[in-house]
Amino acid sequence: VSATLLLIQPRSLHSCLAGACFSPPGAACPLPPPPSLQLTPEQLKETITKINSFFEEAEAHTSSLYWRNFANCLVGYVADFCLANPYDKHMKEMSAYVQEQNKLVYNPRGLVLIDPLDRGLRVIEITNLPGKAVVLEKTSL
């Protein structure tokens, strides 16, 4: 029994899992990556919960927000050019959190978490890194 390494591009792996195997005749299709390389449900839940908390904080109605809006009405909304908007502040914090999660959690697994600001605040998108190959071990008898 000899072991060889098989290098599979993500598209080939997807095609293999869909039934179109690119292995030599008589050889079995390679298996998906081991679970240690995949994202756990707890990590995904933590990321989604944290992103949702940023949106809740940004949309919270506080007394300081009411006073800020009242002052803006008095000065003809000129204060918006001088002062930072609290909503934008929370969105910048969320973008920084997404970049941090990409470096710590998603990029080592060959994934990228797309910033919700880039998708119109509608979806949380997780995609494969382009050109990232998955190395699987294949044994031959």
mmCIF file with all atom_site columns, C-alpha atoms in Angstrom:
data_model
loop_
_atom_site.group_PDB
_atom_site.id
_atom_site.type_symbol
_atom_site.label_atom_id
_atom_site.label_alt_id
_atom_site.label_comp_id
_atom_site.label_asym_id
_atom_site.label_entity_id
_atom_site.label_seq_id
_atom_site.pdbx_PDB_ins_code
_atom_site.Cartn_x
_atom_site.Cartn_y
_atom_site.Cartn_z
_atom_site.occupancy
_atom_site.B_iso_or_equiv
_atom_site.pdbx_formal_charge
_atom_site.auth_seq_id
_atom_site.auth_comp_id
_atom_site.auth_asym_id
_atom_site.auth_atom_id
_atom_site.pdbx_PDB_model_num
ATOM 1   C CA . VAL A 1 1   ? 0.000   0.000  0.000   1.00 0.00 ? 1   VAL A CA 1
ATOM 2   C CA . SER A 1 2   ? 1.473   3.323  -1.053  1.00 0.00 ? 2   SER A CA 1
ATOM 3   C CA . ALA A 1 3   ? 0.146   6.765  -0.233  1.00 0.00 ? 3   ALA A CA 1
ATOM 4   C CA . THR A 1 4   ? 0.298   9.669  -2.660  1.00 0.00 ? 4   THR A CA 1
ATOM 5   C CA . LEU A 1 5   ? -0.882  13.234 -2.374  1.00 0.00 ? 5   LEU A CA 1
ATOM 6   C CA . LEU A 1 6   ? -3.497  14.403 -4.826  1.00 0.00 ? 6   LEU A CA 1
ATOM 7   C CA . LEU A 1 7   ? -3.808  18.134 -5.491  1.00 0.00 ? 7   LEU A CA 1
ATOM 8   C CA . ILE A 1 8   ? -7.351  19.157 -6.418  1.00 0.00 ? 8   ILE A CA 1
ATOM 9   C CA . GLN A 1 9   ? -8.516  22.617 -7.373  1.00 0.00 ? 9   GLN A CA 1
ATOM 10  C CA . PRO A 1 10  ? -11.837 23.691 -5.771  1.00 0.00 ? 10  PRO A CA 1
ATOM 11  C CA . ARG A 1 11  ? -13.763 23.362 -9.034  1.00 0.00 ? 11  ARG A CA 1
ATOM 12  C CA . SER A 1 12  ? -12.455 19.829 -9.548  1.00 0.00 ? 12  SER A CA 1
ATOM 13  C CA . LEU A 1 13  ? -13.431 18.899 -6.019  1.00 0.00 ? 13  LEU A CA 1
ATOM 14  C CA . HIS A 1 14  ? -16.935 20.282 -6.583  1.00 0.00 ? 14  HIS A CA 1
ATOM 15  C CA . SER A 1 15  ? -17.230 18.393 -9.877  1.00 0.00 ? 15  SER A CA 1
ATOM 16  C CA . CYS A 1 16  ? -16.048 15.213 -8.203  1.00 0.00 ? 16  CYS A CA 1
ATOM 17  C CA . LEU A 1 17  ? -18.605 15.528 -5.445  1.00 0.00 ? 17  LEU A CA 1
ATOM 18  C CA . ALA A 1 18  ? -21.283 16.179 -8.065  1.00 0.00 ? 18  ALA A CA 1
ATOM 19  C CA . GLY A 1 19  ? -20.489 12.846 -9.728  1.00 0.00 ? 19  GLY A CA 1
ATOM 20  C CA . ALA A 1 20  ? -18.011 13.843 -12.439 1.00 0.00 ? 20  ALA A CA 1
ATOM 21  C CA . CYS A 1 21  ? -14.826 12.280 -11.092 1.00 0.00 ? 21  CYS A CA 1
ATOM 22  C CA . PHE A 1 22  ? -11.502 13.307 -12.671 1.00 0.00 ? 22  PHE A CA 1
ATOM 23  C CA . SER A 1 23  ? -9.575  10.337 -11.197 1.00 0.00 ? 23  SER A CA 1
ATOM 24  C CA . PRO A 1 24  ? -8.000  7.644  -13.340 1.00 0.00 ? 24  PRO A CA 1
ATOM 25  C CA . PRO A 1 25  ? -10.365 4.809  -14.293 1.00 0.00 ? 25  PRO A CA 1
ATOM 26  C CA . GLY A 1 26  ? -10.925 2.364  -11.467 1.00 0.00 ? 26  GLY A CA 1
ATOM 27  C CA . ALA A 1 27  ? -9.786  4.830  -8.768  1.00 0.00 ? 27  ALA A CA 1
ATOM 28  C CA . ALA A 1 28  ? -12.222 6.203  -6.235  1.00 0.00 ? 28  ALA A CA 1
ATOM 29  C CA . CYS A 1 29  ? -13.112 9.883  -6.111  1.00 0.00 ? 29  CYS A CA 1
ATOM 30  C CA . PRO A 1 30  ? -11.170 11.796 -3.449  1.00 0.00 ? 30  PRO A CA 1
ATOM 31  C CA . LEU A 1 31  ? -12.997 12.619 -0.242  1.00 0.00 ? 31  LEU A CA 1
ATOM 32  C CA . PRO A 1 32  ? -13.859 16.163 0.906   1.00 0.00 ? 32  PRO A CA 1
ATOM 33  C CA . PRO A 1 33  ? -11.392 17.967 3.187   1.00 0.00 ? 33  PRO A CA 1
ATOM 34  C CA . PRO A 1 34  ? -11.072 16.640 6.726   1.00 0.00 ? 34  PRO A CA 1
ATOM 35  C CA . PRO A 1 35  ? -13.399 18.223 9.318   1.00 0.00 ? 35  PRO A CA 1
ATOM 36  C CA . SER A 1 36  ? -10.498 20.117 10.930  1.00 0.00 ? 36  SER A CA 1
ATOM 37  C CA . LEU A 1 37  ? -10.345 22.359 7.848   1.00 0.00 ? 37  LEU A CA 1
ATOM 38  C CA . GLN A 1 38  ? -14.069 23.050 7.766   1.00 0.00 ? 38  GLN A CA 1
ATOM 39  C CA . LEU A 1 39  ? -15.962 25.746 9.608   1.00 0.00 ? 39  LEU A CA 1
ATOM 40  C CA . THR A 1 40  ? -17.760 24.597 12.744  1.00 0.00 ? 40  THR A CA 1
ATOM 41  C CA . PRO A 1 41  ? -21.372 25.645 13.384  1.00 0.00 ? 41  PRO A CA 1
ATOM 42  C CA . GLU A 1 42  ? -20.272 27.362 16.614  1.00 0.00 ? 42  GLU A CA 1
ATOM 43  C CA . GLN A 1 43  ? -17.814 29.589 14.751  1.00 0.00 ? 43  GLN A CA 1
ATOM 44  C CA . LEU A 1 44  ? -20.417 30.511 12.168  1.00 0.00 ? 44  LEU A CA 1
ATOM 45  C CA . LYS A 1 45  ? -23.020 31.202 14.862  1.00 0.00 ? 45  LYS A CA 1
ATOM 46  C CA . GLU A 1 46  ? -20.583 33.416 16.787  1.00 0.00 ? 46  GLU A CA 1
ATOM 47  C CA . THR A 1 47  ? -19.783 35.436 13.657  1.00 0.00 ? 47  THR A CA 1
ATOM 48  C CA . ILE A 1 48  ? -23.438 35.921 12.708  1.00 0.00 ? 48  ILE A CA 1
ATOM 49  C CA . THR A 1 49  ? -24.413 36.840 16.277  1.00 0.00 ? 49  THR A CA 1
ATOM 50  C CA . LYS A 1 50  ? -21.635 39.430 16.501  1.00 0.00 ? 50  LYS A CA 1
ATOM 51  C CA . ILE A 1 51  ? -22.534 40.980 13.128  1.00 0.00 ? 51  ILE A CA 1
ATOM 52  C CA . ASN A 1 52  ? -26.197 41.134 14.173  1.00 0.00 ? 52  ASN A CA 1
ATOM 53  C CA . SER A 1 53  ? -25.180 42.846 17.418  1.00 0.00 ? 53  SER A CA 1
ATOM 54  C CA . PHE A 1 54  ? -23.375 45.553 15.408  1.00 0.00 ? 54  PHE A CA 1
ATOM 55  C CA . PHE A 1 55  ? -26.601 46.207 13.483  1.00 0.00 ? 55  PHE A CA 1
ATOM 56  C CA . GLU A 1 56  ? -28.667 46.297 16.697  1.00 0.00 ? 56  GLU A CA 1
ATOM 57  C CA . GLU A 1 57  ? -26.279 48.810 18.279  1.00 0.00 ? 57  GLU A CA 1
ATOM 58  C CA . ALA A 1 58  ? -26.250 50.966 15.139  1.00 0.00 ? 58  ALA A CA 1
ATOM 59  C CA . GLU A 1 59  ? -30.051 51.061 14.922  1.00 0.00 ? 59  GLU A CA 1
ATOM 60  C CA . ALA A 1 60  ? -30.674 51.591 18.647  1.00 0.00 ? 60  ALA A CA 1
ATOM 61  C CA . HIS A 1 61  ? -32.696 54.675 19.554  1.00 0.00 ? 61  HIS A CA 1
ATOM 62  C CA . THR A 1 62  ? -30.830 56.410 22.353  1.00 0.00 ? 62  THR A CA 1
ATOM 63  C CA . SER A 1 63  ? -31.288 59.785 23.982  1.00 0.00 ? 63  SER A CA 1
ATOM 64  C CA . SER A 1 64  ? -27.967 60.994 22.547  1.00 0.00 ? 64  SER A CA 1
ATOM 65  C CA . LEU A 1 65  ? -29.193 60.118 19.051  1.00 0.00 ? 65  LEU A CA 1
ATOM 66  C CA . TYR A 1 66  ? -32.392 62.133 19.613  1.00 0.00 ? 66  TYR A CA 1
ATOM 67  C CA . TRP A 1 67  ? -30.384 65.131 20.853  1.00 0.00 ? 67  TRP A CA 1
ATOM 68  C CA . ARG A 1 68  ? -28.029 64.853 17.900  1.00 0.00 ? 68  ARG A CA 1
ATOM 69  C CA . ASN A 1 69  ? -30.953 64.843 15.457  1.00 0.00 ? 69  ASN A CA 1
ATOM 70  C CA . PHE A 1 70  ? -32.558 67.797 17.247  1.00 0.00 ? 70  PHE A CA 1
ATOM 71  C CA . ALA A 1 71  ? -29.287 69.770 17.053  1.00 0.00 ? 71  ALA A CA 1
ATOM 72  C CA . ASN A 1 72  ? -28.981 68.903 13.360  1.00 0.00 ? 72  ASN A CA 1
ATOM 73  C CA . CYS A 1 73  ? -32.449 70.313 12.721  1.00 0.00 ? 73  CYS A CA 1
ATOM 74  C CA . LEU A 1 74  ? -31.495 73.572 14.466  1.00 0.00 ? 74  LEU A CA 1
ATOM 75  C CA . VAL A 1 75  ? -28.324 74.105 12.418  1.00 0.00 ? 75  VAL A CA 1
ATOM 76  C CA . GLY A 1 76  ? -29.682 72.883 9.082   1.00 0.00 ? 76  GLY A CA 1
ATOM 77  C CA . TYR A 1 77  ? -27.828 69.545 9.143   1.00 0.00 ? 77  TYR A CA 1
ATOM 78  C CA . VAL A 1 78  ? -24.441 71.285 8.827   1.00 0.00 ? 78  VAL A CA 1
ATOM 79  C CA . ALA A 1 79  ? -23.266 69.327 11.855  1.00 0.00 ? 79  ALA A CA 1
ATOM 80  C CA . ASP A 1 80  ? -23.262 66.145 9.729   1.00 0.00 ? 80  ASP A CA 1
ATOM 81  C CA . PHE A 1 81  ? -20.243 67.529 7.887   1.00 0.00 ? 81  PHE A CA 1
ATOM 82  C CA . CYS A 1 82  ? -18.369 68.128 11.165  1.00 0.00 ? 82  CYS A CA 1
ATOM 83  C CA . LEU A 1 83  ? -19.378 65.230 13.416  1.00 0.00 ? 83  LEU A CA 1
ATOM 84  C CA . ALA A 1 84  ? -19.111 61.492 12.878  1.00 0.00 ? 84  ALA A CA 1
ATOM 85  C CA . ASN A 1 85  ? -22.389 59.660 12.376  1.00 0.00 ? 85  ASN A CA 1
ATOM 86  C CA . PRO A 1 86  ? -22.941 56.959 15.063  1.00 0.00 ? 86  PRO A CA 1
ATOM 87  C CA . TYR A 1 87  ? -24.355 54.553 12.458  1.00 0.00 ? 87  TYR A CA 1
ATOM 88  C CA . ASP A 1 88  ? -21.224 54.883 10.315  1.00 0.00 ? 88  ASP A CA 1
ATOM 89  C CA . LYS A 1 89  ? -19.091 54.340 13.407  1.00 0.00 ? 89  LYS A CA 1
ATOM 90  C CA . HIS A 1 90  ? -20.795 50.998 14.100  1.00 0.00 ? 90  HIS A CA 1
ATOM 91  C CA . MET A 1 91  ? -20.510 49.948 10.445  1.00 0.00 ? 91  MET A CA 1
ATOM 92  C CA . LYS A 1 92  ? -16.757 50.673 10.489  1.00 0.00 ? 92  LYS A CA 1
ATOM 93  C CA . GLU A 1 93  ? -16.432 48.560 13.646  1.00 0.00 ? 93  GLU A CA 1
ATOM 94  C CA . MET A 1 94  ? -18.298 45.752 11.890  1.00 0.00 ? 94  MET A CA 1
ATOM 95  C CA . SER A 1 95  ? -15.980 45.960 8.866   1.00 0.00 ? 95  SER A CA 1
ATOM 96  C CA . ALA A 1 96  ? -12.965 45.752 11.170  1.00 0.00 ? 96  ALA A CA 1
ATOM 97  C CA . TYR A 1 97  ? -14.512 42.706 12.877  1.00 0.00 ? 97  TYR A CA 1
ATOM 98  C CA . VAL A 1 98  ? -15.082 41.003 9.499   1.00 0.00 ? 98  VAL A CA 1
ATOM 99  C CA . GLN A 1 99  ? -11.442 41.634 8.507   1.00 0.00 ? 99  GLN A CA 1
ATOM 100 C CA . GLU A 1 100 ? -10.270 40.217 11.860  1.00 0.00 ? 100 GLU A CA 1
ATOM 101 C CA . GLN A 1 101 ? -12.447 37.105 11.456  1.00 0.00 ? 101 GLN A CA 1
ATOM 102 C CA . ASN A 1 102 ? -11.093 36.588 7.950   1.00 0.00 ? 102 ASN A CA 1
ATOM 103 C CA . LYS A 1 103 ? -7.524  36.609 9.244   1.00 0.00 ? 103 LYS A CA 1
ATOM 104 C CA . LEU A 1 104 ? -8.174  34.399 12.272  1.00 0.00 ? 104 LEU A CA 1
ATOM 105 C CA . VAL A 1 105 ? -10.938 31.977 11.242  1.00 0.00 ? 105 VAL A CA 1
ATOM 106 C CA . TYR A 1 106 ? -11.888 31.988 7.572   1.00 0.00 ? 106 TYR A CA 1
ATOM 107 C CA . ASN A 1 107 ? -8.682  32.522 5.544   1.00 0.00 ? 107 ASN A CA 1
ATOM 108 C CA . PRO A 1 108 ? -6.792  29.609 7.179   1.00 0.00 ? 108 PRO A CA 1
ATOM 109 C CA . ARG A 1 109 ? -9.650  27.355 6.004   1.00 0.00 ? 109 ARG A CA 1
ATOM 110 C CA . GLY A 1 110 ? -9.545  28.673 2.437   1.00 0.00 ? 110 GLY A CA 1
ATOM 111 C CA . LEU A 1 111 ? -12.681 30.811 2.899   1.00 0.00 ? 111 LEU A CA 1
ATOM 112 C CA . VAL A 1 112 ? -13.456 34.523 2.746   1.00 0.00 ? 112 VAL A CA 1
ATOM 113 C CA . LEU A 1 113 ? -16.222 36.250 4.691   1.00 0.00 ? 113 LEU A CA 1
ATOM 114 C CA . ILE A 1 114 ? -17.500 39.085 2.487   1.00 0.00 ? 114 ILE A CA 1
ATOM 115 C CA . ASP A 1 115 ? -18.309 42.304 4.330   1.00 0.00 ? 115 ASP A CA 1
ATOM 116 C CA . PRO A 1 116 ? -22.110 42.838 4.455   1.00 0.00 ? 116 PRO A CA 1
ATOM 117 C CA . LEU A 1 117 ? -21.509 46.498 3.522   1.00 0.00 ? 117 LEU A CA 1
ATOM 118 C CA . ASP A 1 118 ? -20.248 45.289 0.134   1.00 0.00 ? 118 ASP A CA 1
ATOM 119 C CA . ARG A 1 119 ? -23.505 43.378 -0.438  1.00 0.00 ? 119 ARG A CA 1
ATOM 120 C CA . GLY A 1 120 ? -25.939 46.142 0.489   1.00 0.00 ? 120 GLY A CA 1
ATOM 121 C CA . LEU A 1 121 ? -26.372 44.915 4.103   1.00 0.00 ? 121 LEU A CA 1
ATOM 122 C CA . ARG A 1 122 ? -28.607 42.096 2.848   1.00 0.00 ? 122 ARG A CA 1
ATOM 123 C CA . VAL A 1 123 ? -26.518 38.932 3.123   1.00 0.00 ? 123 VAL A CA 1
ATOM 124 C CA . ILE A 1 124 ? -23.540 37.391 4.847   1.00 0.00 ? 124 ILE A CA 1
ATOM 125 C CA . GLU A 1 125 ? -21.559 35.692 2.096   1.00 0.00 ? 125 GLU A CA 1
ATOM 126 C CA . ILE A 1 126 ? -18.794 33.134 2.592   1.00 0.00 ? 126 ILE A CA 1
ATOM 127 C CA . THR A 1 127 ? -16.818 32.107 -0.506  1.00 0.00 ? 127 THR A CA 1
ATOM 128 C CA . ASN A 1 128 ? -13.711 30.097 -1.379  1.00 0.00 ? 128 ASN A CA 1
ATOM 129 C CA . LEU A 1 129 ? -10.415 31.897 -1.766  1.00 0.00 ? 129 LEU A CA 1
ATOM 130 C CA . PRO A 1 130 ? -9.549  32.078 -5.468  1.00 0.00 ? 130 PRO A CA 1
ATOM 131 C CA . GLY A 1 131 ? -6.693  29.775 -6.460  1.00 0.00 ? 131 GLY A CA 1
ATOM 132 C CA . LYS A 1 132 ? -6.663  28.031 -3.101  1.00 0.00 ? 132 LYS A CA 1
ATOM 133 C CA . ALA A 1 133 ? -6.088  24.319 -3.579  1.00 0.00 ? 133 ALA A CA 1
ATOM 134 C CA . VAL A 1 134 ? -7.243  21.571 -1.238  1.00 0.00 ? 134 VAL A CA 1
ATOM 135 C CA . VAL A 1 135 ? -4.711  18.824 -0.549  1.00 0.00 ? 135 VAL A CA 1
ATOM 136 C CA . LEU A 1 136 ? -6.219  15.415 0.050   1.00 0.00 ? 136 LEU A CA 1
ATOM 137 C CA . GLU A 1 137 ? -4.515  12.114 0.723   1.00 0.00 ? 137 GLU A CA 1
ATOM 138 C CA . LYS A 1 138 ? -5.272  9.266  -1.665  1.00 0.00 ? 138 LYS A CA 1
ATOM 139 C CA . THR A 1 139 ? -4.198  5.699  -1.109  1.00 0.00 ? 139 THR A CA 1
ATOM 140 C CA . SER A 1 140 ? -3.725  3.182  -3.861  1.00 0.00 ? 140 SER A CA 1
ATOM 141 C CA . LEU A 1 141 ? -3.668  -0.580 -3.375  1.00 0.00 ? 141 LEU A CA 1
#
